[in-house]
Amino acid sequence: MGATTIGALVGSAIDGLSGDDGVADGAIIGAVTANVLKVVLPLAITYAVGWAVLRGAAELKDRVFGEVQ
């Protein structure tokens, strides 16, 4: 199953638990959320790893060459 389908199923299940009249709006919100997360999460993880590598490289440079004032 794709992320969009799983998002729609989870969204409709959560919306159905609230006791509202329909679950279609929850399915739509769940599907949109899943598609947004498919784009945002890889970008956030890539940014975090890149930031950590740059911080580590700066720390290694300071240890090897001494800290520049």
Tab-separated table of N, CA, C and O in Angstrom:
chain	number	residue	atom	x	y	z
A	1	MET	N	0.839	-1.184	0.000
A	1	MET	CA	0.000	0.000	0.000
A	1	MET	C	0.876	1.235	0.000
A	1	MET	O	1.898	1.283	0.656
A	2	GLY	N	0.421	2.238	-0.695
A	2	GLY	CA	1.160	3.487	-0.735
A	2	GLY	C	0.895	4.327	0.494
A	2	GLY	O	-0.046	4.111	1.258
A	3	ALA	N	1.754	5.303	0.681
A	3	ALA	CA	1.618	6.195	1.831
A	3	ALA	C	0.317	6.984	1.761
A	3	ALA	O	-0.305	7.244	2.791
A	4	THR	N	-0.105	7.322	0.557
A	4	THR	CA	-1.353	8.073	0.417
A	4	THR	C	-2.547	7.244	0.869
A	4	THR	O	-3.430	7.739	1.576
A	5	THR	N	-2.560	5.985	0.505
A	5	THR	CA	-3.661	5.106	0.907
A	5	THR	C	-3.668	4.895	2.409
A	5	THR	O	-4.723	4.945	3.047
A	6	ILE	N	-2.506	4.653	2.977
A	6	ILE	CA	-2.432	4.459	4.428
A	6	ILE	C	-2.838	5.734	5.148
A	6	ILE	O	-3.563	5.690	6.154
A	7	GLY	N	-2.403	6.893	4.640
A	7	GLY	CA	-2.805	8.163	5.241
A	7	GLY	C	-4.307	8.360	5.192
A	7	GLY	O	-4.918	8.831	6.146
A	8	ALA	N	-4.912	7.989	4.071
A	8	ALA	CA	-6.364	8.110	3.948
A	8	ALA	C	-7.075	7.179	4.913
A	8	ALA	O	-8.073	7.559	5.540
A	9	LEU	N	-6.575	5.965	5.056
A	9	LEU	CA	-7.201	5.016	5.983
A	9	LEU	C	-7.081	5.481	7.428
A	9	LEU	O	-8.043	5.421	8.197
A	10	VAL	N	-5.906	5.941	7.803
A	10	VAL	CA	-5.712	6.421	9.176
A	10	VAL	C	-6.552	7.662	9.424
A	10	VAL	O	-7.192	7.793	10.476
A	11	GLY	N	-6.566	8.587	8.470
A	11	GLY	CA	-7.374	9.798	8.621
A	11	GLY	C	-8.851	9.504	8.756
A	11	GLY	O	-9.544	10.095	9.582
A	12	SER	N	-9.338	8.571	7.960
A	12	SER	CA	-10.768	8.237	8.054
A	12	SER	C	-11.071	7.510	9.355
A	12	SER	O	-12.131	7.703	9.944
A	13	ALA	N	-10.140	6.678	9.822
A	13	ALA	CA	-10.358	5.980	11.096
A	13	ALA	C	-10.394	6.969	12.251
A	13	ALA	O	-11.245	6.872	13.146
A	14	ILE	N	-9.487	7.921	12.260
A	14	ILE	CA	-9.472	8.923	13.330
A	14	ILE	C	-10.721	9.790	13.261
A	14	ILE	O	-11.334	10.094	14.294
A	15	ASP	N	-11.115	10.176	12.054
A	15	ASP	CA	-12.317	10.992	11.916
A	15	ASP	C	-13.561	10.201	12.302
A	15	ASP	O	-14.502	10.758	12.854
A	16	GLY	N	-13.570	8.909	12.014
A	16	GLY	CA	-14.718	8.078	12.383
A	16	GLY	C	-14.858	7.911	13.891
A	16	GLY	O	-15.962	7.754	14.412
A	17	LEU	N	-13.753	7.959	14.618
A	17	LEU	CA	-13.790	7.838	16.071
A	17	LEU	C	-14.433	9.053	16.728
A	17	LEU	O	-14.969	8.953	17.829
A	18	SER	N	-14.381	10.192	16.064
A	18	SER	CA	-14.936	11.400	16.659
A	18	SER	C	-16.461	11.416	16.610
A	18	SER	O	-17.080	12.237	17.270
A	19	GLY	N	-17.065	10.537	15.832
A	19	GLY	CA	-18.522	10.442	15.781
A	19	GLY	C	-19.180	11.414	14.826
A	19	GLY	O	-20.379	11.619	14.889
A	20	ASP	N	-18.402	12.026	13.961
A	20	ASP	CA	-18.990	12.940	12.981
A	20	ASP	C	-19.794	12.158	11.956
A	20	ASP	O	-19.771	10.934	11.906
A	21	ASP	N	-20.482	12.885	11.099
A	21	ASP	CA	-21.378	12.260	10.134
A	21	ASP	C	-20.667	11.517	9.022
A	21	ASP	O	-21.172	10.535	8.514
A	22	GLY	N	-19.498	11.932	8.602
A	22	GLY	CA	-18.830	11.261	7.500
A	22	GLY	C	-17.342	11.128	7.769
A	22	GLY	O	-16.790	11.766	8.645
A	23	VAL	N	-16.721	10.255	7.011
A	23	VAL	CA	-15.281	10.045	7.191
A	23	VAL	C	-14.492	10.490	5.969
A	23	VAL	O	-13.279	10.372	5.947
A	24	ALA	N	-15.179	11.030	4.965
A	24	ALA	CA	-14.497	11.408	3.732
A	24	ALA	C	-13.531	12.565	3.967
A	24	ALA	O	-12.436	12.585	3.410
A	25	ASP	N	-13.922	13.532	4.787
A	25	ASP	CA	-13.026	14.657	5.022
A	25	ASP	C	-11.774	14.214	5.775
A	25	ASP	O	-10.678	14.710	5.522
A	26	GLY	N	-11.905	13.262	6.684
A	26	GLY	CA	-10.731	12.726	7.376
A	26	GLY	C	-9.814	11.974	6.429
A	26	GLY	O	-8.588	12.042	6.550
A	27	ALA	N	-10.389	11.272	5.473
A	27	ALA	CA	-9.581	10.542	4.487
A	27	ALA	C	-8.814	11.510	3.602
A	27	ALA	O	-7.640	11.274	3.282
A	28	ILE	N	-9.454	12.601	3.226
A	28	ILE	CA	-8.780	13.595	2.387
A	28	ILE	C	-7.645	14.258	3.148
A	28	ILE	O	-6.531	14.396	2.642
A	29	ILE	N	-7.911	14.643	4.399
A	29	ILE	CA	-6.873	15.265	5.220
A	29	ILE	C	-5.723	14.295	5.457
A	29	ILE	O	-4.551	14.670	5.392
A	30	GLY	N	-6.039	13.034	5.709
A	30	GLY	CA	-4.998	12.032	5.911
A	30	GLY	C	-4.147	11.808	4.675
A	30	GLY	O	-2.925	11.672	4.754
A	31	ALA	N	-4.776	11.783	3.516
A	31	ALA	CA	-4.035	11.585	2.262
A	31	ALA	C	-3.139	12.776	1.963
A	31	ALA	O	-1.979	12.610	1.563
A	32	VAL	N	-3.635	13.976	2.181
A	32	VAL	CA	-2.824	15.179	1.947
A	32	VAL	C	-1.660	15.217	2.933
A	32	VAL	O	-0.525	15.528	2.548
A	33	THR	N	-1.921	14.904	4.182
A	33	THR	CA	-0.866	14.890	5.189
A	33	THR	C	0.216	13.881	4.830
A	33	THR	O	1.407	14.162	4.968
A	34	ALA	N	-0.171	12.718	4.366
A	34	ALA	CA	0.812	11.701	3.982
A	34	ALA	C	1.677	12.185	2.827
A	34	ALA	O	2.895	11.972	2.827
A	35	ASN	N	1.076	12.854	1.860
A	35	ASN	CA	1.854	13.364	0.720
A	35	ASN	C	2.789	14.488	1.135
A	35	ASN	O	3.906	14.579	0.634
A	36	VAL	N	2.352	15.334	2.047
A	36	VAL	CA	3.225	16.404	2.531
A	36	VAL	C	4.398	15.803	3.305
A	36	VAL	O	5.544	16.219	3.136
A	37	LEU	N	4.125	14.818	4.145
A	37	LEU	CA	5.196	14.193	4.926
A	37	LEU	C	6.194	13.456	4.041
A	37	LEU	O	7.373	13.374	4.379
A	38	LYS	N	5.728	12.925	2.906
A	38	LYS	CA	6.651	12.253	1.978
A	38	LYS	C	7.688	13.221	1.437
A	38	LYS	O	8.793	12.814	1.078
A	39	VAL	N	7.357	14.491	1.377
A	39	VAL	CA	8.293	15.492	0.876
A	39	VAL	C	9.082	16.128	2.019
A	39	VAL	O	10.296	16.288	1.938
A	40	VAL	N	8.410	16.463	3.107
A	40	VAL	CA	9.033	17.232	4.179
A	40	VAL	C	10.009	16.401	5.001
A	40	VAL	O	11.099	16.881	5.340
A	41	LEU	N	9.666	15.172	5.345
A	41	LEU	CA	10.541	14.367	6.198
A	41	LEU	C	11.914	14.095	5.582
A	41	LEU	O	12.927	14.276	6.269
A	42	PRO	N	12.017	13.695	4.318
A	42	PRO	CA	13.362	13.518	3.755
A	42	PRO	C	14.175	14.812	3.734
A	42	PRO	O	15.384	14.788	3.963
A	43	LEU	N	13.519	15.934	3.467
A	43	LEU	CA	14.233	17.214	3.480
A	43	LEU	C	14.739	17.548	4.880
A	43	LEU	O	15.879	17.994	5.047
A	44	ALA	N	13.910	17.334	5.882
A	44	ALA	CA	14.306	17.635	7.259
A	44	ALA	C	15.445	16.725	7.712
A	44	ALA	O	16.394	17.181	8.359
A	45	ILE	N	15.375	15.456	7.365
A	45	ILE	CA	16.435	14.520	7.753
A	45	ILE	C	17.739	14.866	7.040
A	45	ILE	O	18.809	14.858	7.648
A	46	THR	N	17.664	15.205	5.752
A	46	THR	CA	18.855	15.587	5.005
A	46	THR	C	19.487	16.841	5.592
A	46	THR	O	20.706	16.923	5.751
A	47	TYR	N	18.671	17.813	5.944
A	47	TYR	CA	19.183	19.036	6.551
A	47	TYR	C	19.858	18.730	7.888
A	47	TYR	O	20.947	19.242	8.162
A	48	ALA	N	19.234	17.905	8.715
A	48	ALA	CA	19.794	17.589	10.034
A	48	ALA	C	21.117	16.849	9.910
A	48	ALA	O	22.072	17.138	10.647
A	49	VAL	N	21.206	15.903	9.001
A	49	VAL	CA	22.458	15.163	8.807
A	49	VAL	C	23.542	16.102	8.273
A	49	VAL	O	24.687	16.072	8.749
A	50	GLY	N	23.213	16.948	7.326
A	50	GLY	CA	24.183	17.902	6.797
A	50	GLY	C	24.676	18.861	7.861
A	50	GLY	O	25.874	19.158	7.953
A	51	TRP	N	23.768	19.344	8.697
A	51	TRP	CA	24.139	20.240	9.784
A	51	TRP	C	25.078	19.535	10.755
A	51	TRP	O	26.082	20.105	11.181
A	52	ALA	N	24.770	18.290	11.106
A	52	ALA	CA	25.615	17.534	12.031
A	52	ALA	C	27.006	17.287	11.445
A	52	ALA	O	28.017	17.372	12.156
A	53	VAL	N	27.076	17.006	10.158
A	53	VAL	CA	28.375	16.783	9.512
A	53	VAL	C	29.191	18.070	9.521
A	53	VAL	O	30.394	18.057	9.814
A	54	LEU	N	28.564	19.204	9.213
A	54	LEU	CA	29.290	20.469	9.227
A	54	LEU	C	29.772	20.825	10.631
A	54	LEU	O	30.887	21.317	10.810
A	55	ARG	N	28.941	20.567	11.628
A	55	ARG	CA	29.362	20.823	13.013
A	55	ARG	C	30.521	19.917	13.390
A	55	ARG	O	31.475	20.352	14.041
A	56	GLY	N	30.459	18.661	13.006
A	56	GLY	CA	31.540	17.726	13.286
A	56	GLY	C	32.822	18.112	12.573
A	56	GLY	O	33.918	18.020	13.144
A	57	ALA	N	32.721	18.569	11.334
A	57	ALA	CA	33.901	18.994	10.580
A	57	ALA	C	34.526	20.224	11.224
A	57	ALA	O	35.757	20.334	11.305
A	58	ALA	N	33.708	21.154	11.678
A	58	ALA	CA	34.232	22.354	12.343
A	58	ALA	C	34.924	21.983	13.654
A	58	ALA	O	35.989	22.520	13.982
A	59	GLU	N	34.355	21.059	14.401
A	59	GLU	CA	34.963	20.611	15.662
A	59	GLU	C	36.280	19.896	15.393
A	59	GLU	O	37.266	20.104	16.106
A	60	LEU	N	36.321	19.064	14.379
A	60	LEU	CA	37.550	18.361	14.024
A	60	LEU	C	38.633	19.351	13.586
A	60	LEU	O	39.792	19.229	13.990
A	61	LYS	N	38.267	20.350	12.802
A	61	LYS	CA	39.219	21.380	12.377
A	61	LYS	C	39.787	22.118	13.591
A	61	LYS	O	40.991	22.373	13.671
A	62	ASP	N	38.918	22.451	14.556
A	62	ASP	CA	39.382	23.150	15.751
A	62	ASP	C	40.340	22.283	16.568
A	62	ASP	O	41.304	22.788	17.145
A	63	ARG	N	40.080	20.994	16.632
A	63	ARG	CA	40.974	20.099	17.383
A	63	ARG	C	42.324	19.919	16.696
A	63	ARG	O	43.348	19.842	17.351
A	64	VAL	N	42.313	19.853	15.372
A	64	VAL	CA	43.550	19.619	14.638
A	64	VAL	C	44.401	20.884	14.563
A	64	VAL	O	45.606	20.857	14.843
A	65	PHE	N	43.798	22.008	14.200
A	65	PHE	CA	44.545	23.243	13.975
A	65	PHE	C	44.479	24.227	15.137
A	65	PHE	O	45.100	25.270	15.095
A	66	GLY	N	43.721	23.921	16.125
A	66	GLY	CA	43.552	24.859	17.240
A	66	GLY	C	42.403	25.796	16.960
A	66	GLY	O	42.062	26.090	15.813
A	67	GLU	N	41.809	26.276	18.027
A	67	GLU	CA	40.644	27.130	17.883
A	67	GLU	C	41.078	28.541	17.505
A	67	GLU	O	41.981	29.120	18.102
A	68	VAL	N	40.438	29.119	16.501
A	68	VAL	CA	40.745	30.467	16.039
A	68	VAL	C	39.900	31.437	16.835
A	68	VAL	O	38.677	31.286	16.934
A	69	GLN	N	40.541	32.449	17.393
A	69	GLN	CA	39.817	33.435	18.215
A	69	GLN	C	39.156	34.483	17.358
A	69	GLN	O	39.635	35.058	16.504
